[in-house]
Amino acid sequence: MYDSFASWLPTCAADVLCLQEVTCTSGLQGWTRFDDGERELPQRANLFADVCALLPSHQGVFLCSDSGPVFDRDGNRHQQDFGLSVFVSDRLPIVGSQSSYVRGSFTDHEDWSISHRPRIAHAIRVVDRIGDRSVTIAHMHGLRDPAGKQDTPARATQAEKFAGLINDTKSKEDFVVACGDFNLLPDSNTFSVLEDRCGLVDLVGTSDTRTSKYPKQSRHANYMLVSNREAVKNFSAPAEPEVSDHRLLILDV
């Protein structure tokens, strides 16, 4: 869906854009082929560089969780880094940045595994001059488990580590946002952990966060939490535009 995504990006007007499942392959552009034994997909060689080019007035940061093989159109093998990225308008000073693994540690895969892959989370602090405040924004791509999105001991550990990263990054007076593809159900205990430890409340609930490009019945994946509902001007998970099999989560504060 890159063409739809690339058409939307320059129009999105986001001050901060958080992306999960971002690729970065040194010295390579265009398309590659990704295969993890369960599926074979076309995949951008360097989505991070693609977005940097489309958002020239944003500061981009890429965090790598793990790395593995992809193949170009001639069948040549390349090692592709995979992880998270955040893009911040150059009007907003970045005054803090921290990351931590919420599962495992960096791995150079000889072949991609289907599950039990490392996961990294990232948090930044930016200065909102108009609001006269600092804002902490944290995001992660939650564990994928072929057995489903129900709570597991690994996901409980993930929640505690994500909460710890948020608390280590934010200042007491910050407005805080936590978001991402959590790969969880709405009744997950993760939300209780983030509320109890970080004071965050979920804005998504049981809303559909998938687009028509996602064929499975479970429609829950993306979430966005905030530290103060009263600061939210608008929140939406629109069905369109479709730029992924996940819906956009759009927050205006």
mmCIF file of C-alpha atoms in Angstrom, residues 16-139:
data_model
loop_
_atom_site.group_PDB
_atom_site.id
_atom_site.type_symbol
_atom_site.label_atom_id
_atom_site.label_comp_id
_atom_site.label_asym_id
_atom_site.label_seq_id
_atom_site.Cartn_x
_atom_site.Cartn_y
_atom_site.Cartn_z
ATOM 1 C CA VAL A 16 4.474 14.172 15.383
ATOM 2 C CA LEU A 17 4.087 10.963 13.396
ATOM 3 C CA CYS A 18 4.747 7.566 14.999
ATOM 4 C CA LEU A 19 5.236 4.589 12.686
ATOM 5 C CA GLN A 20 5.723 0.916 13.476
ATOM 6 C CA GLU A 21 7.052 -1.831 11.167
ATOM 7 C CA VAL A 22 9.574 0.487 9.534
ATOM 8 C CA THR A 23 12.362 -0.877 7.336
ATOM 9 C CA CYS A 24 15.886 0.380 6.693
ATOM 10 C CA THR A 25 18.286 -1.398 4.322
ATOM 11 C CA SER A 26 21.689 0.199 3.890
ATOM 12 C CA GLY A 27 22.448 1.211 0.307
ATOM 13 C CA LEU A 28 19.153 -0.021 -1.139
ATOM 14 C CA GLN A 29 15.972 1.723 -2.291
ATOM 15 C CA GLY A 30 12.730 0.584 -3.931
ATOM 16 C CA TRP A 31 11.240 -2.855 -3.328
ATOM 17 C CA THR A 32 12.440 -6.077 -1.725
ATOM 18 C CA ARG A 33 10.859 -9.447 -0.967
ATOM 19 C CA PHE A 34 10.301 -10.500 2.661
ATOM 20 C CA ASP A 35 9.660 -14.138 3.665
ATOM 21 C CA ASP A 36 9.239 -15.468 7.210
ATOM 22 C CA GLY A 37 8.070 -18.989 6.348
ATOM 23 C CA GLU A 38 4.416 -18.083 6.879
ATOM 24 C CA ARG A 39 4.047 -15.486 4.143
ATOM 25 C CA GLU A 40 5.941 -13.827 1.331
ATOM 26 C CA LEU A 41 5.422 -10.082 0.845
ATOM 27 C CA PRO A 42 6.772 -7.186 -1.181
ATOM 28 C CA GLN A 43 8.401 -4.763 1.244
ATOM 29 C CA ARG A 44 10.001 -1.358 0.883
ATOM 30 C CA ALA A 45 13.766 -1.571 1.130
ATOM 31 C CA ASN A 46 14.061 1.636 3.141
ATOM 32 C CA LEU A 47 10.734 2.975 4.362
ATOM 33 C CA PHE A 48 12.556 5.259 6.778
ATOM 34 C CA ALA A 49 14.406 7.015 3.934
ATOM 35 C CA ASP A 50 11.170 7.134 1.905
ATOM 36 C CA VAL A 51 9.355 8.997 4.682
ATOM 37 C CA CYS A 52 12.303 11.301 5.363
ATOM 38 C CA ALA A 53 12.177 12.390 1.721
ATOM 39 C CA LEU A 54 8.424 12.997 1.860
ATOM 40 C CA LEU A 55 8.578 14.954 5.152
ATOM 41 C CA PRO A 56 11.578 17.277 4.679
ATOM 42 C CA SER A 57 10.432 19.612 7.478
ATOM 43 C CA HIS A 58 10.447 16.815 10.069
ATOM 44 C CA GLN A 59 13.242 15.339 12.160
ATOM 45 C CA GLY A 60 13.268 11.556 11.724
ATOM 46 C CA VAL A 61 14.551 8.966 14.206
ATOM 47 C CA PHE A 62 14.763 5.228 13.478
ATOM 48 C CA LEU A 63 15.074 2.586 16.222
ATOM 49 C CA CYS A 64 15.980 -0.951 15.157
ATOM 50 C CA SER A 65 14.498 -3.938 16.987
ATOM 51 C CA ASP A 66 16.015 -6.709 14.849
ATOM 52 C CA SER A 67 17.396 -7.454 11.409
ATOM 53 C CA GLY A 68 17.021 -10.167 8.800
ATOM 54 C CA PRO A 69 17.254 -11.139 5.132
ATOM 55 C CA VAL A 70 15.306 -9.664 2.215
ATOM 56 C CA PHE A 71 15.867 -10.089 -1.513
ATOM 57 C CA ASP A 72 15.950 -7.548 -4.322
ATOM 58 C CA ARG A 73 14.344 -8.140 -7.733
ATOM 59 C CA ASP A 74 17.496 -9.844 -8.981
ATOM 60 C CA GLY A 75 17.430 -12.316 -6.092
ATOM 61 C CA ASN A 76 20.344 -10.754 -4.220
ATOM 62 C CA ARG A 77 20.194 -11.078 -0.447
ATOM 63 C CA HIS A 78 20.355 -7.991 1.795
ATOM 64 C CA GLN A 79 20.209 -7.587 5.570
ATOM 65 C CA GLN A 80 17.256 -5.360 6.457
ATOM 66 C CA ASP A 81 16.825 -3.521 9.769
ATOM 67 C CA PHE A 82 13.286 -3.469 11.165
ATOM 68 C CA GLY A 83 11.785 -1.305 13.884
ATOM 69 C CA LEU A 84 10.128 1.992 14.804
ATOM 70 C CA SER A 85 10.406 5.561 13.649
ATOM 71 C CA VAL A 86 9.135 8.908 14.826
ATOM 72 C CA PHE A 87 9.017 12.115 12.794
ATOM 73 C CA VAL A 88 8.818 15.434 14.627
ATOM 74 C CA SER A 89 8.128 18.817 13.041
ATOM 75 C CA ASP A 90 11.195 21.041 13.077
ATOM 76 C CA ARG A 91 9.025 23.605 14.911
ATOM 77 C CA LEU A 92 9.098 21.341 17.984
ATOM 78 C CA PRO A 93 12.417 21.030 19.847
ATOM 79 C CA ILE A 94 13.203 17.474 20.942
ATOM 80 C CA VAL A 95 14.510 17.662 24.503
ATOM 81 C CA GLY A 96 14.549 13.995 25.452
ATOM 82 C CA SER A 97 14.740 10.564 23.856
ATOM 83 C CA GLN A 98 14.930 7.104 25.411
ATOM 84 C CA SER A 99 14.376 3.577 24.187
ATOM 85 C CA SER A 100 14.303 0.123 25.698
ATOM 86 C CA TYR A 101 13.561 -3.407 24.640
ATOM 87 C CA VAL A 102 10.220 -4.644 25.926
ATOM 88 C CA ARG A 103 11.131 -8.144 24.781
ATOM 89 C CA GLY A 104 14.499 -9.713 24.078
ATOM 90 C CA SER A 105 17.435 -7.839 22.580
ATOM 91 C CA PHE A 106 18.768 -6.967 19.153
ATOM 92 C CA THR A 107 19.067 -10.021 16.890
ATOM 93 C CA ASP A 108 20.606 -10.462 13.449
ATOM 94 C CA HIS A 109 18.398 -13.252 12.098
ATOM 95 C CA GLU A 110 19.791 -15.722 9.603
ATOM 96 C CA ASP A 111 16.139 -16.303 8.683
ATOM 97 C CA TRP A 112 13.103 -14.403 9.982
ATOM 98 C CA SER A 113 11.165 -16.217 12.702
ATOM 99 C CA ILE A 114 7.367 -16.107 12.868
ATOM 100 C CA SER A 115 7.135 -15.336 16.579
ATOM 101 C CA HIS A 116 9.328 -14.545 19.598
ATOM 102 C CA ARG A 117 10.990 -11.659 17.808
ATOM 103 C CA PRO A 118 12.542 -8.826 19.830
ATOM 104 C CA ARG A 119 10.480 -5.690 20.375
ATOM 105 C CA ILE A 120 11.745 -2.184 21.091
ATOM 106 C CA ALA A 121 9.842 0.840 22.428
ATOM 107 C CA HIS A 122 10.768 4.500 22.048
ATOM 108 C CA ALA A 123 9.797 7.659 23.933
ATOM 109 C CA ILE A 124 10.573 11.303 23.179
ATOM 110 C CA ARG A 125 9.960 14.627 24.909
ATOM 111 C CA VAL A 126 9.151 17.697 22.820
ATOM 112 C CA VAL A 127 8.494 21.312 23.731
ATOM 113 C CA ASP A 128 5.048 22.610 22.787
ATOM 114 C CA ARG A 129 5.586 26.368 22.762
ATOM 115 C CA ILE A 130 1.953 27.145 21.956
ATOM 116 C CA GLY A 131 0.705 25.057 24.869
ATOM 117 C CA ASP A 132 3.599 26.185 27.101
ATOM 118 C CA ARG A 133 4.336 22.624 28.147
ATOM 119 C CA SER A 134 6.425 19.570 27.381
ATOM 120 C CA VAL A 135 4.864 16.478 25.831
ATOM 121 C CA THR A 136 6.136 12.919 26.158
ATOM 122 C CA ILE A 137 5.170 10.547 23.354
ATOM 123 C CA ALA A 138 5.925 6.830 23.575
ATOM 124 C CA HIS A 139 5.156 4.091 21.101
#
